[in-house]
């Protein structure tokens, strides 16, 4: 009886610690409750063993949270296969291109041959097509990696694998980039279907005042 009890106590302590830090699950690990398909039905998104995956086939262009978020600290893990492509939308509306009308934090197999000619602001961790990651710290395709996105007012910071790669000032960026989403201060959080498989887990959010 000791081992099961210790395991229960461990998970209780972990969940209690997360709650103490103000983080709440954005994905429950069981189904798509709290999410909705955009641009089609979410038939191409599956949940199994705590992992949220996209097949890359036809269906929803992306899935969005049912709630909108303005200032937040978002943490998740992602796994992208060889030559895979996805993204995390933030402060996005459901109308128009989410990466333009909102913002996209890129998720990519940075080492994929398919992407060797991309511009710096198109690699993992970038504010897509706006600000490139300061460092390239991604792991090989098929490995689990961490992403953290913190948005507060006009500041947007991104970490990949615990290394800060973007320190974004949206006011300054909006002066040099004609992208409406840089001026948005609230919207939906979303996960992109970009015609390739992708896997997400442990998606948590902390709402900032």
PDB file of C-alpha atoms in Angstrom:
ATOM      1  CA  UNK A   1       0.000   0.000   0.000  1.00  0.00           C
ATOM      2  CA  UNK A   2       2.937   2.358   0.508  1.00  0.00           C
ATOM      3  CA  UNK A   3       3.857   2.755  -3.170  1.00  0.00           C
ATOM      4  CA  UNK A   4       0.361   3.743  -4.407  1.00  0.00           C
ATOM      5  CA  UNK A   5       0.042   6.147  -1.488  1.00  0.00           C
ATOM      6  CA  UNK A   6       3.364   7.792  -2.317  1.00  0.00           C
ATOM      7  CA  UNK A   7       2.383   8.116  -5.963  1.00  0.00           C
ATOM      8  CA  UNK A   8      -0.928   9.749  -5.022  1.00  0.00           C
ATOM      9  CA  UNK A   9       0.816  12.144  -2.664  1.00  0.00           C
ATOM     10  CA  UNK A  10       3.336  13.071  -5.366  1.00  0.00           C
ATOM     11  CA  UNK A  11       0.688  13.972  -7.936  1.00  0.00           C
ATOM     12  CA  UNK A  12      -1.353  15.820  -5.333  1.00  0.00           C
ATOM     13  CA  UNK A  13       1.710  17.886  -4.429  1.00  0.00           C
ATOM     14  CA  UNK A  14       2.440  18.591  -8.094  1.00  0.00           C
ATOM     15  CA  UNK A  15      -1.103  19.771  -8.842  1.00  0.00           C
ATOM     16  CA  UNK A  16      -1.167  21.806  -5.650  1.00  0.00           C
ATOM     17  CA  UNK A  17       2.093  23.484  -6.598  1.00  0.00           C
ATOM     18  CA  UNK A  18       0.748  24.404 -10.043  1.00  0.00           C
ATOM     19  CA  UNK A  19      -2.399  25.865  -8.496  1.00  0.00           C
ATOM     20  CA  UNK A  20      -0.307  27.820  -5.986  1.00  0.00           C
ATOM     21  CA  UNK A  21       1.668  29.339  -8.844  1.00  0.00           C
ATOM     22  CA  UNK A  22      -1.578  30.394 -10.465  1.00  0.00           C
ATOM     23  CA  UNK A  23      -1.375  28.053 -13.472  1.00  0.00           C
ATOM     24  CA  UNK A  24      -4.470  26.213 -14.644  1.00  0.00           C
ATOM     25  CA  UNK A  25      -4.800  23.490 -17.309  1.00  0.00           C
ATOM     26  CA  UNK A  26      -5.867  24.835 -20.688  1.00  0.00           C
ATOM     27  CA  UNK A  27      -6.092  21.266 -22.029  1.00  0.00           C
ATOM     28  CA  UNK A  28      -7.612  18.641 -19.740  1.00  0.00           C
ATOM     29  CA  UNK A  29      -5.726  15.703 -21.259  1.00  0.00           C
ATOM     30  CA  UNK A  30      -8.941  13.797 -22.022  1.00  0.00           C
ATOM     31  CA  UNK A  31     -10.865  15.590 -24.769  1.00  0.00           C
ATOM     32  CA  UNK A  32     -11.299  18.893 -26.603  1.00  0.00           C
ATOM     33  CA  UNK A  33     -13.519  20.431 -23.945  1.00  0.00           C
ATOM     34  CA  UNK A  34     -12.721  24.150 -23.882  1.00  0.00           C
ATOM     35  CA  UNK A  35     -11.569  24.215 -27.515  1.00  0.00           C
ATOM     36  CA  UNK A  36     -13.402  24.749 -30.799  1.00  0.00           C
ATOM     37  CA  UNK A  37     -12.468  24.170 -34.431  1.00  0.00           C
ATOM     38  CA  UNK A  38     -11.946  27.216 -36.659  1.00  0.00           C
ATOM     39  CA  UNK A  39     -12.240  27.000 -40.444  1.00  0.00           C
ATOM     40  CA  UNK A  40     -13.745  23.522 -40.237  1.00  0.00           C
ATOM     41  CA  UNK A  41     -14.715  20.800 -37.802  1.00  0.00           C
ATOM     42  CA  UNK A  42     -11.962  19.573 -35.482  1.00  0.00           C
ATOM     43  CA  UNK A  43     -12.091  16.026 -36.883  1.00  0.00           C
ATOM     44  CA  UNK A  44      -8.346  16.212 -37.541  1.00  0.00           C
ATOM     45  CA  UNK A  45      -7.516  16.726 -33.858  1.00  0.00           C
ATOM     46  CA  UNK A  46      -7.314  13.765 -31.501  1.00  0.00           C
ATOM     47  CA  UNK A  47      -6.677  13.202 -27.797  1.00  0.00           C
ATOM     48  CA  UNK A  48      -5.010  10.051 -26.523  1.00  0.00           C
ATOM     49  CA  UNK A  49      -3.112   9.355 -23.304  1.00  0.00           C
ATOM     50  CA  UNK A  50      -2.898  13.028 -22.386  1.00  0.00           C
ATOM     51  CA  UNK A  51      -1.590  14.102 -25.789  1.00  0.00           C
ATOM     52  CA  UNK A  52      -3.413  16.469 -28.142  1.00  0.00           C
ATOM     53  CA  UNK A  53      -2.458  15.723 -31.734  1.00  0.00           C
ATOM     54  CA  UNK A  54      -3.275  17.021 -35.188  1.00  0.00           C
ATOM     55  CA  UNK A  55      -3.207  14.613 -38.121  1.00  0.00           C
ATOM     56  CA  UNK A  56      -2.403  17.368 -40.605  1.00  0.00           C
ATOM     57  CA  UNK A  57      -5.393  16.293 -42.704  1.00  0.00           C
ATOM     58  CA  UNK A  58      -8.456  18.310 -43.722  1.00  0.00           C
ATOM     59  CA  UNK A  59     -10.679  19.633 -40.973  1.00  0.00           C
ATOM     60  CA  UNK A  60     -10.158  22.585 -38.664  1.00  0.00           C
ATOM     61  CA  UNK A  61      -7.490  25.019 -39.844  1.00  0.00           C
ATOM     62  CA  UNK A  62      -6.824  25.609 -36.168  1.00  0.00           C
ATOM     63  CA  UNK A  63      -8.426  25.024 -32.814  1.00  0.00           C
ATOM     64  CA  UNK A  64      -9.141  27.951 -30.519  1.00  0.00           C
ATOM     65  CA  UNK A  65      -9.826  28.302 -26.828  1.00  0.00           C
ATOM     66  CA  UNK A  66     -13.438  29.148 -26.065  1.00  0.00           C
ATOM     67  CA  UNK A  67     -12.257  32.008 -23.858  1.00  0.00           C
ATOM     68  CA  UNK A  68     -10.237  35.041 -24.896  1.00  0.00           C
ATOM     69  CA  UNK A  69      -7.044  36.026 -23.106  1.00  0.00           C
ATOM     70  CA  UNK A  70      -5.252  39.349 -22.864  1.00  0.00           C
ATOM     71  CA  UNK A  71      -2.340  39.128 -20.424  1.00  0.00           C
ATOM     72  CA  UNK A  72      -1.097  35.637 -19.666  1.00  0.00           C
ATOM     73  CA  UNK A  73       1.770  33.240 -19.110  1.00  0.00           C
ATOM     74  CA  UNK A  74       1.306  30.158 -21.317  1.00  0.00           C
ATOM     75  CA  UNK A  75       3.373  26.986 -20.962  1.00  0.00           C
ATOM     76  CA  UNK A  76       3.218  23.836 -23.059  1.00  0.00           C
ATOM     77  CA  UNK A  77       5.176  20.977 -24.539  1.00  0.00           C
ATOM     78  CA  UNK A  78       5.273  20.197 -28.252  1.00  0.00           C
ATOM     79  CA  UNK A  79       6.614  17.426 -30.451  1.00  0.00           C
ATOM     80  CA  UNK A  80       7.089  18.101 -34.142  1.00  0.00           C
ATOM     81  CA  UNK A  81       8.032  15.364 -36.655  1.00  0.00           C
ATOM     82  CA  UNK A  82      10.578  15.638 -39.458  1.00  0.00           C
ATOM     83  CA  UNK A  83       9.754  18.609 -41.702  1.00  0.00           C
ATOM     84  CA  UNK A  84       6.719  19.339 -39.518  1.00  0.00           C
ATOM     85  CA  UNK A  85       5.118  22.767 -39.206  1.00  0.00           C
ATOM     86  CA  UNK A  86       2.587  24.212 -36.754  1.00  0.00           C
ATOM     87  CA  UNK A  87       2.203  27.250 -34.540  1.00  0.00           C
ATOM     88  CA  UNK A  88       0.618  28.704 -31.434  1.00  0.00           C
ATOM     89  CA  UNK A  89      -1.748  31.588 -32.113  1.00  0.00           C
ATOM     90  CA  UNK A  90      -2.128  34.268 -29.454  1.00  0.00           C
ATOM     91  CA  UNK A  91      -4.539  37.201 -29.119  1.00  0.00           C
ATOM     92  CA  UNK A  92      -6.138  36.018 -32.343  1.00  0.00           C
ATOM     93  CA  UNK A  93      -9.679  36.611 -33.615  1.00  0.00           C
ATOM     94  CA  UNK A  94     -11.548  33.818 -35.355  1.00  0.00           C
ATOM     95  CA  UNK A  95     -11.950  35.900 -38.505  1.00  0.00           C
ATOM     96  CA  UNK A  96      -9.157  36.401 -41.017  1.00  0.00           C
ATOM     97  CA  UNK A  97      -5.670  34.918 -40.976  1.00  0.00           C
ATOM     98  CA  UNK A  98      -4.843  34.247 -37.322  1.00  0.00           C
ATOM     99  CA  UNK A  99      -1.111  34.930 -37.770  1.00  0.00           C
ATOM    100  CA  UNK A 100      -1.887  38.359 -39.266  1.00  0.00           C
ATOM    101  CA  UNK A 101      -4.934  39.485 -37.293  1.00  0.00           C
ATOM    102  CA  UNK A 102      -3.410  38.031 -34.124  1.00  0.00           C
ATOM    103  CA  UNK A 103       0.107  36.676 -33.688  1.00  0.00           C
ATOM    104  CA  UNK A 104       1.709  33.295 -34.279  1.00  0.00           C
ATOM    105  CA  UNK A 105       4.579  31.846 -32.295  1.00  0.00           C
ATOM    106  CA  UNK A 106       6.160  29.435 -34.732  1.00  0.00           C
ATOM    107  CA  UNK A 107       6.509  25.684 -34.136  1.00  0.00           C
ATOM    108  CA  UNK A 108       8.725  24.026 -36.745  1.00  0.00           C
ATOM    109  CA  UNK A 109      11.261  21.294 -37.394  1.00  0.00           C
ATOM    110  CA  UNK A 110      14.040  23.864 -37.655  1.00  0.00           C
ATOM    111  CA  UNK A 111      16.460  21.265 -39.003  1.00  0.00           C
ATOM    112  CA  UNK A 112      14.109  20.021 -41.720  1.00  0.00           C
ATOM    113  CA  UNK A 113      15.475  20.146 -45.271  1.00  0.00           C
ATOM    114  CA  UNK A 114      12.123  21.489 -46.397  1.00  0.00           C
ATOM    115  CA  UNK A 115      12.682  24.696 -44.426  1.00  0.00           C
ATOM    116  CA  UNK A 116      16.379  25.395 -45.043  1.00  0.00           C
ATOM    117  CA  UNK A 117      15.650  28.545 -47.061  1.00  0.00           C
ATOM    118  CA  UNK A 118      13.255  30.191 -44.611  1.00  0.00           C
ATOM    119  CA  UNK A 119      13.880  33.657 -43.236  1.00  0.00           C
ATOM    120  CA  UNK A 120      15.048  34.017 -39.595  1.00  0.00           C
ATOM    121  CA  UNK A 121      11.603  35.181 -38.421  1.00  0.00           C
ATOM    122  CA  UNK A 122      10.034  31.924 -39.603  1.00  0.00           C
ATOM    123  CA  UNK A 123      11.775  29.515 -37.231  1.00  0.00           C
ATOM    124  CA  UNK A 124      10.595  28.076 -33.923  1.00  0.00           C
ATOM    125  CA  UNK A 125       9.917  30.655 -31.237  1.00  0.00           C
ATOM    126  CA  UNK A 126       9.669  33.590 -33.616  1.00  0.00           C
ATOM    127  CA  UNK A 127       6.770  35.991 -33.634  1.00  0.00           C
ATOM    128  CA  UNK A 128       6.074  34.702 -37.102  1.00  0.00           C
ATOM    129  CA  UNK A 129       7.236  37.003 -39.918  1.00  0.00           C
ATOM    130  CA  UNK A 130       7.931  39.751 -37.368  1.00  0.00           C
ATOM    131  CA  UNK A 131      10.686  38.973 -34.866  1.00  0.00           C
ATOM    132  CA  UNK A 132      13.237  36.181 -35.182  1.00  0.00           C
ATOM    133  CA  UNK A 133      14.419  34.123 -32.214  1.00  0.00           C
ATOM    134  CA  UNK A 134      17.668  35.461 -30.777  1.00  0.00           C
ATOM    135  CA  UNK A 135      18.962  31.893 -30.511  1.00  0.00           C
ATOM    136  CA  UNK A 136      18.131  28.592 -32.190  1.00  0.00           C
ATOM    137  CA  UNK A 137      17.764  26.119 -29.332  1.00  0.00           C
ATOM    138  CA  UNK A 138      15.368  23.530 -30.727  1.00  0.00           C
ATOM    139  CA  UNK A 139      15.905  19.792 -30.380  1.00  0.00           C
ATOM    140  CA  UNK A 140      15.776  17.177 -33.110  1.00  0.00           C
ATOM    141  CA  UNK A 141      12.459  16.325 -34.733  1.00  0.00           C
ATOM    142  CA  UNK A 142      10.457  13.803 -32.741  1.00  0.00           C
ATOM    143  CA  UNK A 143      11.642  14.972 -29.308  1.00  0.00           C
ATOM    144  CA  UNK A 144       9.434  16.686 -26.740  1.00  0.00           C
ATOM    145  CA  UNK A 145      10.277  20.365 -26.264  1.00  0.00           C
ATOM    146  CA  UNK A 146       8.969  23.160 -24.074  1.00  0.00           C
ATOM    147  CA  UNK A 147       7.542  26.534 -25.020  1.00  0.00           C
ATOM    148  CA  UNK A 148       6.605  29.438 -22.794  1.00  0.00           C
ATOM    149  CA  UNK A 149       4.847  32.583 -24.026  1.00  0.00           C
ATOM    150  CA  UNK A 150       4.326  35.537 -21.715  1.00  0.00           C
ATOM    151  CA  UNK A 151       2.227  38.475 -22.910  1.00  0.00           C
ATOM    152  CA  UNK A 152       1.593  41.521 -20.749  1.00  0.00           C
ATOM    153  CA  UNK A 153       0.344  44.664 -22.437  1.00  0.00           C
ATOM    154  CA  UNK A 154       2.745  45.495 -25.256  1.00  0.00           C
ATOM    155  CA  UNK A 155       5.397  43.022 -24.132  1.00  0.00           C
ATOM    156  CA  UNK A 156       5.650  39.525 -25.584  1.00  0.00           C
ATOM    157  CA  UNK A 157       8.404  37.163 -24.456  1.00  0.00           C
ATOM    158  CA  UNK A 158       9.072  33.625 -25.672  1.00  0.00           C
ATOM    159  CA  UNK A 159      11.169  30.799 -24.239  1.00  0.00           C
ATOM    160  CA  UNK A 160      12.066  27.552 -26.008  1.00  0.00           C
ATOM    161  CA  UNK A 161      13.489  24.739 -23.899  1.00  0.00           C
ATOM    162  CA  UNK A 162      13.921  27.164 -20.970  1.00  0.00           C
ATOM    163  CA  UNK A 163      15.981  29.630 -23.039  1.00  0.00           C
ATOM    164  CA  UNK A 164      14.512  33.064 -23.759  1.00  0.00           C
ATOM    165  CA  UNK A 165      14.559  33.608 -27.518  1.00  0.00           C
ATOM    166  CA  UNK A 166      12.244  36.612 -27.977  1.00  0.00           C
ATOM    167  CA  UNK A 167      11.905  39.811 -25.974  1.00  0.00           C
ATOM    168  CA  UNK A 168       9.282  41.609 -28.001  1.00  0.00           C
ATOM    169  CA  UNK A 169       8.097  45.201 -27.725  1.00  0.00           C
ATOM    170  CA  UNK A 170       4.887  45.184 -29.743  1.00  0.00           C
ATOM    171  CA  UNK A 171       4.641  48.970 -29.929  1.00  0.00           C
ATOM    172  CA  UNK A 172       8.047  49.200 -31.587  1.00  0.00           C
ATOM    173  CA  UNK A 173       7.388  46.209 -33.818  1.00  0.00           C
ATOM    174  CA  UNK A 174       4.100  47.730 -35.011  1.00  0.00           C
ATOM    175  CA  UNK A 175       6.035  50.767 -36.224  1.00  0.00           C
ATOM    176  CA  UNK A 176       8.035  48.661 -38.668  1.00  0.00           C
ATOM    177  CA  UNK A 177       5.586  45.847 -39.508  1.00  0.00           C
ATOM    178  CA  UNK A 178       2.140  46.300 -41.039  1.00  0.00           C
ATOM    179  CA  UNK A 179       0.484  43.511 -39.065  1.00  0.00           C
ATOM    180  CA  UNK A 180      -2.804  44.236 -37.308  1.00  0.00           C
ATOM    181  CA  UNK A 181      -2.252  41.614 -34.624  1.00  0.00           C
ATOM    182  CA  UNK A 182       0.665  43.527 -33.134  1.00  0.00           C
ATOM    183  CA  UNK A 183      -1.855  46.101 -31.918  1.00  0.00           C
ATOM    184  CA  UNK A 184      -4.385  43.617 -30.536  1.00  0.00           C
ATOM    185  CA  UNK A 185      -4.320  43.233 -26.776  1.00  0.00           C
ATOM    186  CA  UNK A 186      -6.787  40.353 -26.411  1.00  0.00           C
ATOM    187  CA  UNK A 187      -7.976  37.330 -28.353  1.00  0.00           C
ATOM    188  CA  UNK A 188      -8.077  33.568 -28.550  1.00  0.00           C
ATOM    189  CA  UNK A 189      -5.206  31.155 -28.052  1.00  0.00           C
ATOM    190  CA  UNK A 190      -4.975  28.549 -30.791  1.00  0.00           C
ATOM    191  CA  UNK A 191      -3.042  25.607 -32.187  1.00  0.00           C
ATOM    192  CA  UNK A 192      -2.419  25.473 -35.919  1.00  0.00           C
ATOM    193  CA  UNK A 193      -2.989  22.723 -38.461  1.00  0.00           C
ATOM    194  CA  UNK A 194      -0.323  23.285 -41.126  1.00  0.00           C
ATOM    195  CA  UNK A 195      -0.786  20.072 -43.127  1.00  0.00           C
ATOM    196  CA  UNK A 196       1.604  18.031 -40.984  1.00  0.00           C
ATOM    197  CA  UNK A 197       1.234  16.066 -37.754  1.00  0.00           C
ATOM    198  CA  UNK A 198       2.039  17.792 -34.466  1.00  0.00           C
ATOM    199  CA  UNK A 199       1.637  16.835 -30.815  1.00  0.00           C
ATOM    200  CA  UNK A 200       0.971  18.967 -27.722  1.00  0.00           C
ATOM    201  CA  UNK A 201       0.657  18.191 -24.018  1.00  0.00           C
ATOM    202  CA  UNK A 202       0.729  19.828 -20.576  1.00  0.00           C
ATOM    203  CA  UNK A 203      -0.810  23.089 -21.789  1.00  0.00           C
ATOM    204  CA  UNK A 204      -1.177  25.445 -18.827  1.00  0.00           C
ATOM    205  CA  UNK A 205      -1.995  29.115 -18.469  1.00  0.00           C
ATOM    206  CA  UNK A 206      -1.728  31.758 -15.792  1.00  0.00           C
ATOM    207  CA  UNK A 207      -3.840  34.871 -16.249  1.00  0.00           C
ATOM    208  CA  UNK A 208      -1.889  38.031 -15.448  1.00  0.00           C
ATOM    209  CA  UNK A 209      -3.441  41.164 -14.012  1.00  0.00           C
TER     210      UNK A 209
END
